[in-house]
Short mmCIF file of C-alpha atoms in Angstrom, two decimals:
data_model
loop_
_atom_site.label_atom_id
_atom_site.label_comp_id
_atom_site.label_asym_id
_atom_site.label_seq_id
_atom_site.Cartn_x
_atom_site.Cartn_y
_atom_site.Cartn_z
CA MET A 1 -25.67 56.26 -35.16
CA THR A 2 -22.94 58.61 -36.26
CA ARG A 3 -24.12 61.10 -33.68
CA THR A 4 -23.78 58.48 -30.97
CA ARG A 5 -20.26 57.72 -32.17
CA THR A 6 -19.42 61.43 -32.04
CA PHE A 7 -20.86 61.69 -28.54
CA VAL A 8 -18.84 58.70 -27.32
CA LEU A 9 -15.70 60.06 -28.97
CA ILE A 10 -16.07 63.48 -27.33
CA GLY A 11 -16.79 61.83 -23.98
CA THR A 12 -13.69 59.68 -24.28
CA VAL A 13 -11.53 62.70 -25.13
CA LEU A 14 -12.97 64.40 -22.03
CA ALA A 15 -12.05 61.35 -19.92
CA LEU A 16 -8.53 61.42 -21.40
CA LEU A 17 -8.21 65.10 -20.47
CA ILE A 18 -9.47 64.48 -16.92
CA ALA A 19 -7.13 61.52 -16.38
CA GLY A 20 -4.19 62.96 -18.30
CA VAL A 21 -4.30 66.62 -17.26
CA GLY A 22 -6.95 67.18 -14.58
CA SER A 23 -5.64 64.50 -12.23
CA TRP A 24 -2.57 66.65 -11.57
CA TYR A 25 -4.84 69.01 -9.66
CA ALA A 26 -6.51 66.28 -7.57
CA SER A 27 -6.19 66.40 -3.79
CA SER A 28 -3.35 64.24 -2.50
CA ALA A 29 -4.76 64.07 1.03
CA PRO A 30 -5.53 60.53 2.29
CA ASP A 31 -9.00 59.34 1.29
CA GLY A 32 -11.81 58.62 3.73
CA LEU A 33 -10.81 55.02 4.42
CA GLU A 34 -7.07 55.76 4.70
CA ALA A 35 -7.67 58.67 7.05
CA THR A 36 -10.04 56.61 9.20
CA ALA A 37 -7.55 53.72 9.32
CA GLU A 38 -4.73 56.01 10.46
CA GLU A 39 -6.87 57.78 13.02
CA GLN A 40 -8.38 54.56 14.43
CA GLY A 41 -5.06 52.74 14.56
CA PHE A 42 -5.42 50.06 11.90
CA GLY A 43 -3.61 51.84 9.07
CA SER A 44 -0.46 49.85 9.80
CA THR A 45 -2.20 46.56 8.95
CA ALA A 46 -2.30 47.55 5.28
CA ARG A 47 0.17 45.53 3.22
CA ASP A 48 1.69 46.39 -0.12
CA SER A 49 -0.23 44.85 -2.98
CA ALA A 50 1.58 42.25 -5.08
CA ALA A 51 1.14 44.77 -7.90
CA ALA A 52 3.11 47.44 -5.99
CA ASP A 53 6.11 46.86 -8.30
CA SER A 54 4.02 47.52 -11.40
CA PRO A 55 5.67 50.14 -13.66
CA LEU A 56 2.45 52.14 -13.25
CA ALA A 57 1.94 51.67 -9.50
CA ASP A 58 0.29 54.65 -7.76
CA TYR A 59 -0.61 56.23 -11.10
CA THR A 60 3.03 57.01 -11.86
CA ALA A 61 4.78 56.01 -15.06
CA SER A 62 7.98 55.02 -13.27
CA TRP A 63 10.18 55.34 -16.37
CA ILE A 64 9.41 59.05 -16.73
CA GLY A 65 11.22 61.54 -14.53
CA ASP A 66 8.84 64.47 -14.75
CA ASP A 67 6.06 64.01 -12.14
CA ARG A 68 3.40 65.80 -14.07
CA LEU A 69 4.06 63.95 -17.32
CA SER A 70 4.40 60.65 -15.50
CA GLY A 71 1.03 60.94 -13.74
CA GLY A 72 -0.70 62.17 -16.87
CA LEU A 73 0.64 59.34 -18.99
CA ALA A 74 -0.43 56.80 -16.34
CA GLY A 75 -3.94 58.24 -16.46
CA VAL A 76 -4.07 58.12 -20.26
CA ILE A 77 -2.83 54.50 -20.31
CA GLY A 78 -5.47 53.64 -17.70
CA VAL A 79 -8.29 55.17 -19.75
CA LEU A 80 -7.18 53.30 -22.88
CA LEU A 81 -6.89 50.00 -20.97
CA VAL A 82 -10.33 50.38 -19.39
CA LEU A 83 -11.81 51.31 -22.77
CA ALA A 84 -10.25 48.30 -24.50
CA LEU A 85 -11.28 45.82 -21.81
CA THR A 86 -14.85 47.12 -21.51
CA SER A 87 -15.30 47.14 -25.28
CA VAL A 88 -14.13 43.54 -25.57
CA LEU A 89 -16.38 42.50 -22.68
CA VAL A 90 -19.41 44.21 -24.23
CA LEU A 91 -18.67 42.58 -27.57
CA LEU A 92 -18.46 39.14 -25.95
CA VAL A 93 -21.66 39.62 -23.95
CA ARG A 94 -23.55 40.79 -27.04
CA ARG A 95 -22.17 38.09 -29.28
CA ARG A 96 -23.19 35.27 -26.98
CA PRO A 97 -26.57 34.27 -28.39
CA ALA A 98 -29.40 34.66 -25.90
CA ALA A 99 -31.73 31.69 -25.53
CA ASP A 100 -34.68 33.82 -26.55
CA ASP A 101 -33.17 35.46 -29.62
CA ALA A 102 -31.07 32.84 -31.32
CA ALA A 103 -31.62 34.43 -34.72
CA PRO A 104 -28.55 36.33 -35.92
CA ARG A 105 -28.98 40.08 -35.73
CA ALA A 106 -28.53 41.93 -39.00
CA ASP A 107 -26.73 44.75 -37.23
CA ALA A 108 -24.38 42.65 -35.09
CA PRO A 109 -20.99 42.59 -36.84
CA ARG A 110 -20.82 46.30 -37.54
CA ARG A 111 -17.36 46.90 -36.13
CA MET B 1 -12.56 53.86 -0.68
CA HIS B 2 -10.30 51.22 -2.22
CA VAL B 3 -9.56 48.64 0.45
CA PRO B 4 -5.85 47.68 0.51
CA ASP B 5 -4.50 44.21 1.20
CA GLY B 6 -4.11 43.35 4.87
CA PHE B 7 -7.13 45.06 6.45
CA LEU B 8 -9.34 41.97 6.22
CA ASP B 9 -8.33 38.38 6.99
CA ALA B 10 -8.13 35.65 4.35
CA THR B 11 -11.49 34.09 5.24
CA THR B 12 -13.37 37.37 4.83
CA SER B 13 -11.51 38.22 1.62
CA THR B 14 -12.35 34.79 0.21
CA GLY B 15 -15.99 35.34 1.13
CA THR B 16 -16.18 38.73 -0.56
CA ALA B 17 -14.38 37.28 -3.60
CA ALA B 18 -17.09 34.63 -3.86
CA VAL B 19 -19.82 37.27 -3.51
CA ALA B 20 -18.13 39.42 -6.16
CA ALA B 21 -17.76 36.47 -8.54
CA ALA B 22 -21.43 35.57 -8.14
CA GLY B 23 -22.42 39.20 -8.71
CA VAL B 24 -20.31 39.49 -11.85
CA ALA B 25 -21.73 36.20 -13.17
CA LEU B 26 -25.26 37.54 -12.68
CA ALA B 27 -24.22 40.83 -14.31
CA LEU B 28 -22.91 38.98 -17.38
CA ARG B 29 -26.38 37.47 -17.80
CA GLY B 30 -28.35 40.57 -16.89
CA SER B 31 -26.35 42.98 -19.03
CA ARG B 32 -27.25 41.10 -22.21
CA HIS B 33 -30.69 42.65 -22.09
CA GLU B 34 -29.36 46.10 -21.27
CA LEU B 35 -26.74 46.25 -24.01
CA ASP B 36 -28.97 47.37 -26.87
CA GLU B 37 -28.05 49.72 -29.71
CA ARG B 38 -27.99 52.77 -27.46
CA THR B 39 -26.48 51.33 -24.30
CA ALA B 40 -23.69 49.22 -25.84
CA PRO B 41 -21.63 52.19 -27.13
CA MET B 42 -22.16 53.94 -23.77
CA ALA B 43 -20.67 51.12 -21.67
CA GLY B 44 -17.06 51.82 -22.63
CA LEU B 45 -17.51 55.56 -22.19
CA THR B 46 -19.15 55.06 -18.78
CA ALA B 47 -16.27 52.88 -17.60
CA VAL B 48 -13.53 55.28 -18.75
CA PHE B 49 -15.38 58.25 -17.33
CA VAL B 50 -15.69 56.57 -13.92
CA PHE B 51 -11.99 55.61 -14.06
CA ALA B 52 -10.92 59.15 -14.96
CA VAL B 53 -13.12 60.92 -12.42
CA GLN B 54 -12.03 58.48 -9.69
CA MET B 55 -8.54 59.98 -10.13
CA MET B 56 -9.91 63.39 -9.19
CA ASN B 57 -9.78 63.28 -5.39
CA PHE B 58 -11.57 66.30 -3.95
CA PRO B 59 -10.82 67.65 -0.49
CA VAL B 60 -13.34 67.10 2.29
CA ALA B 61 -12.94 68.18 5.92
CA PHE B 62 -10.00 67.36 8.25
CA GLY B 63 -7.20 66.93 5.68
CA THR B 64 -9.08 64.10 4.05
CA SER B 65 -10.09 63.58 0.44
CA GLY B 66 -12.65 61.55 -1.39
CA HIS B 67 -13.46 60.66 -4.95
CA LEU B 68 -16.42 59.58 -7.01
CA MET B 69 -17.31 55.90 -6.64
CA GLY B 70 -19.53 56.12 -9.71
CA GLY B 71 -21.85 53.19 -9.11
CA ALA B 72 -25.07 55.17 -9.11
CA LEU B 73 -23.97 57.29 -12.09
CA ALA B 74 -23.03 54.23 -14.13
CA ALA B 75 -26.24 52.38 -13.25
CA VAL B 76 -28.47 55.29 -14.31
CA LEU B 77 -26.47 55.70 -17.55
CA VAL B 78 -26.23 52.09 -18.71
CA GLY B 79 -28.35 49.98 -16.35
CA PRO B 80 -27.32 48.24 -13.12
CA TRP B 81 -25.94 45.01 -14.58
CA THR B 82 -23.79 46.76 -17.17
CA ALA B 83 -22.70 49.15 -14.42
CA VAL B 84 -21.42 46.18 -12.38
CA LEU B 85 -19.33 45.10 -15.39
CA CYS B 86 -18.00 48.66 -15.89
CA LEU B 87 -17.01 49.06 -12.23
CA THR B 88 -15.44 45.59 -12.18
CA VAL B 89 -13.23 46.46 -15.16
CA VAL B 90 -12.24 49.77 -13.53
CA LEU B 91 -11.43 48.12 -10.18
CA MET B 92 -9.46 45.32 -11.86
CA VAL B 93 -7.32 47.74 -13.86
CA GLN B 94 -6.78 49.87 -10.74
CA ALA B 95 -5.72 46.88 -8.62
CA LEU B 96 -3.62 45.04 -11.21
CA VAL B 97 -1.95 47.92 -13.04
CA PHE B 98 -1.95 50.85 -10.62
CA ALA B 99 -1.77 48.99 -7.27
CA ASP B 100 -4.81 51.03 -6.16
CA GLY B 101 -6.79 48.67 -3.93
CA GLY B 102 -5.29 45.34 -2.92
CA LEU B 103 -5.19 42.17 -5.01
CA THR B 104 -6.60 39.91 -2.29
CA ALA B 105 -8.99 42.80 -1.58
CA LEU B 106 -10.25 42.92 -5.18
CA GLY B 107 -13.33 40.89 -4.29
CA THR B 108 -13.99 43.22 -1.37
CA ASN B 109 -13.69 46.28 -3.58
CA VAL B 110 -15.92 44.83 -6.31
CA THR B 111 -18.44 43.99 -3.60
CA LEU B 112 -18.34 47.44 -1.98
CA LEU B 113 -17.83 49.86 -4.89
CA GLY B 114 -19.57 47.61 -7.40
CA LEU B 115 -22.38 45.53 -5.95
CA VAL B 116 -23.24 47.53 -2.80
CA ALA B 117 -22.86 51.01 -4.29
CA ILE B 118 -24.80 50.08 -7.42
CA GLY B 119 -27.43 48.11 -5.50
CA VAL B 120 -28.07 51.00 -3.11
CA GLY B 121 -27.63 53.79 -5.65
CA TYR B 122 -29.83 52.22 -8.30
CA GLY B 123 -32.35 50.83 -5.81
CA VAL B 124 -32.90 54.25 -4.25
CA PHE B 125 -32.99 55.83 -7.71
CA ARG B 126 -35.72 53.44 -8.90
CA GLY B 127 -37.71 53.84 -5.69
CA LEU B 128 -37.67 57.64 -5.87
CA ARG B 129 -38.19 57.73 -9.63
CA ALA B 130 -41.44 55.83 -9.11
CA VAL B 131 -42.84 58.43 -6.70
CA LEU B 132 -41.30 61.69 -7.96
CA PRO B 133 -42.73 63.48 -11.02
CA ALA B 134 -41.50 62.07 -14.35
CA THR B 135 -39.47 65.14 -15.17
CA ARG B 136 -35.82 65.96 -15.65
CA THR B 137 -35.70 67.40 -12.11
CA GLY B 138 -37.37 64.31 -10.66
CA LEU B 139 -34.86 62.09 -12.43
CA LEU B 140 -31.85 64.11 -11.29
CA ALA B 141 -33.12 64.27 -7.70
CA SER B 142 -33.64 60.48 -7.64
CA ALA B 143 -30.14 59.86 -8.98
CA GLY B 144 -28.59 62.42 -6.63
CA VAL B 145 -30.12 60.89 -3.51
CA GLY B 146 -29.19 57.39 -4.69
CA ALA B 147 -25.60 58.50 -5.33
CA PHE B 148 -25.40 60.26 -1.97
CA LEU B 149 -26.64 57.24 0.03
CA SER B 150 -24.53 54.71 -1.88
CA VAL B 151 -21.32 56.08 -0.34
CA PRO B 152 -22.05 55.93 3.43
CA VAL B 153 -23.83 52.57 2.98
CA ALA B 154 -20.76 51.13 1.24
CA ALA B 155 -18.66 52.53 4.11
CA LEU B 156 -21.01 50.88 6.59
CA VAL B 157 -20.73 47.52 4.82
CA PHE B 158 -16.95 47.88 5.00
CA VAL B 159 -17.25 48.36 8.76
CA GLY B 160 -19.41 45.22 8.89
CA LEU B 161 -16.73 43.26 7.05
CA PHE B 162 -14.11 44.79 9.32
CA GLY B 163 -16.12 43.61 12.31
CA LEU B 164 -16.23 40.10 10.87
CA GLY B 165 -12.65 39.80 9.74
CA GLY B 166 -10.62 42.91 10.49
CA VAL B 167 -7.00 42.00 11.24
CA ALA B 168 -6.51 44.83 13.74
CA ASP B 169 -8.14 44.59 17.15
CA VAL B 170 -9.74 48.03 17.45
CA ALA B 171 -13.08 49.18 18.85
CA LEU B 172 -15.77 49.09 16.17
CA GLY B 173 -17.84 52.03 17.47
CA PRO B 174 -15.33 54.79 16.71
CA VAL B 175 -14.45 53.16 13.38
CA THR B 176 -18.13 53.18 12.41
CA ALA B 177 -18.55 56.81 13.43
CA ALA B 178 -15.43 57.93 11.57
CA MET B 179 -16.17 55.92 8.41
CA VAL B 180 -19.81 56.97 8.15
CA GLY B 181 -19.05 60.57 9.09
CA VAL B 182 -16.41 61.18 6.44
CA HIS B 183 -18.31 59.21 3.81
CA LEU B 184 -21.44 61.29 4.33
CA LEU B 185 -19.33 64.25 3.21
CA ILE B 186 -17.84 62.31 0.30
CA GLY B 187 -21.41 61.25 -0.57
CA LEU B 188 -22.31 64.90 -1.08
CA GLY B 189 -19.53 65.14 -3.66
CA GLU B 190 -20.77 61.91 -5.23
CA ALA B 191 -24.26 63.41 -5.56
CA VAL B 192 -22.98 66.69 -7.04
CA ILE B 193 -20.84 64.94 -9.67
CA THR B 194 -23.56 62.40 -10.51
CA VAL B 195 -26.23 65.11 -10.99
CA ALA B 196 -23.87 67.34 -12.99
CA VAL B 197 -22.84 64.57 -15.38
CA LEU B 198 -26.36 63.21 -15.82
CA GLY B 199 -27.68 66.75 -16.34
CA ALA B 200 -25.11 67.32 -19.07
CA VAL B 201 -25.90 64.05 -20.86
CA LEU B 202 -29.65 64.68 -20.53
CA THR B 203 -29.16 68.06 -22.20
CA VAL B 204 -27.16 66.75 -25.13
CA ARG B 205 -28.47 63.20 -25.67
CA PRO B 206 -31.34 62.33 -23.31
CA ASP B 207 -31.87 59.05 -25.16
CA LEU B 208 -28.46 57.84 -23.98
CA VAL B 209 -29.49 57.92 -20.30
CA ARG B 210 -30.97 54.47 -19.83
CA GLY B 211 -32.58 55.34 -16.50
CA GLY B 212 -34.34 58.32 -18.13
CA ARG B 213 -36.03 56.63 -21.05
CA HIS B 214 -39.44 56.99 -19.41
CA LEU B 215 -39.07 60.76 -19.88
CA LEU B 216 -38.72 60.34 -23.64
CA ARG B 217 -41.67 57.98 -23.78
CA ALA B 218 -43.78 60.52 -21.88
CA ARG B 219 -42.66 63.24 -24.27
CA GLU B 220 -43.51 61.15 -27.33
CA LEU B 221 -47.05 60.70 -26.06
CA ALA B 222 -47.58 64.36 -25.18
CA PRO B 223 -49.51 66.55 -27.69
CA ARG B 224 -47.11 68.40 -29.93
CA PRO B 225 -47.01 72.05 -28.91
CA ASP B 226 -46.89 73.24 -32.55
CA LEU B 227 -50.11 71.36 -33.30
CA ALA B 228 -51.78 72.79 -30.21
CA GLY B 229 -50.66 76.28 -31.31
CA ALA B 230 -51.98 75.76 -34.84
CA THR B 231 -55.37 74.66 -33.51
CA ALA B 232 -55.53 77.73 -31.29
CA VAL B 233 -54.79 79.98 -34.28
CA ASP B 234 -57.43 78.21 -36.39
CA ALA B 235 -60.01 78.62 -33.68
CA ARG B 236 -59.41 82.33 -33.62
#
């Protein structure tokens, strides 16, 4: 089990590096849908999302001046948020007793 | 391929939201059986990895970029139902926190990048896995083809939705050609990333690839090479 924990930890650090550092080097060209929309004349029907005023909109930590730092921090916050939400969801799904195994599992409340 | 607000009318967006909600409800039930001792710790990692790699837009032709959708990769790693949950969390965080993909379009994006991409990617993977040799190469090829096809099919389903409820009045033919064309290229990137990541995990911890457990079972049943060697030496 410890090995699995180590694996997950290393993988998460890798994801943090990709989102926090690697993303700076990502292409900023419009993606396939955006480019198609512009080219086919329906790009202008896109409306700003209600979340457009979010302090992290467009993967930019708006309170930080430096572009590189700002994008990296946004990526790191995103990874941590996704990790927290998925972990809680998995915990809830696993905790809910299945009809066919109502008996409590000995290994369930490990963390 | 995150759909922004405004492209699709309210009726269509409501429809895709209902489809997405039904899919997530099914996934909550289905994932219970997938989330065993090995898969449960992998779910969080799969979700964050998809989120991070989705930030890495890679250039494709004509000043256009694409990024991993991750449905096929996630489904092979943790199972299709858990993959739906992972992608839903990623898409929700992207829409709510980063304004990437619209809010009224969230159902559309969960449908396209979650349900459709995973359905196609995992469906093709399972189909090919059944006919290709039960080897590492067979597994990677199945996942690669599934990943590749998941992208243009999701693009095609978007065009279908756009035909039903697109706000702009534009000819559907050229939109279809453009969407499928560029997403075939992005699909190649999807396949490369999916195969590379799965190959790496298979090398380090093959037991953590849910879609590859049949390989381990086959290996457990195979005669141990050291025993075969010992017998050969004895016989001499």
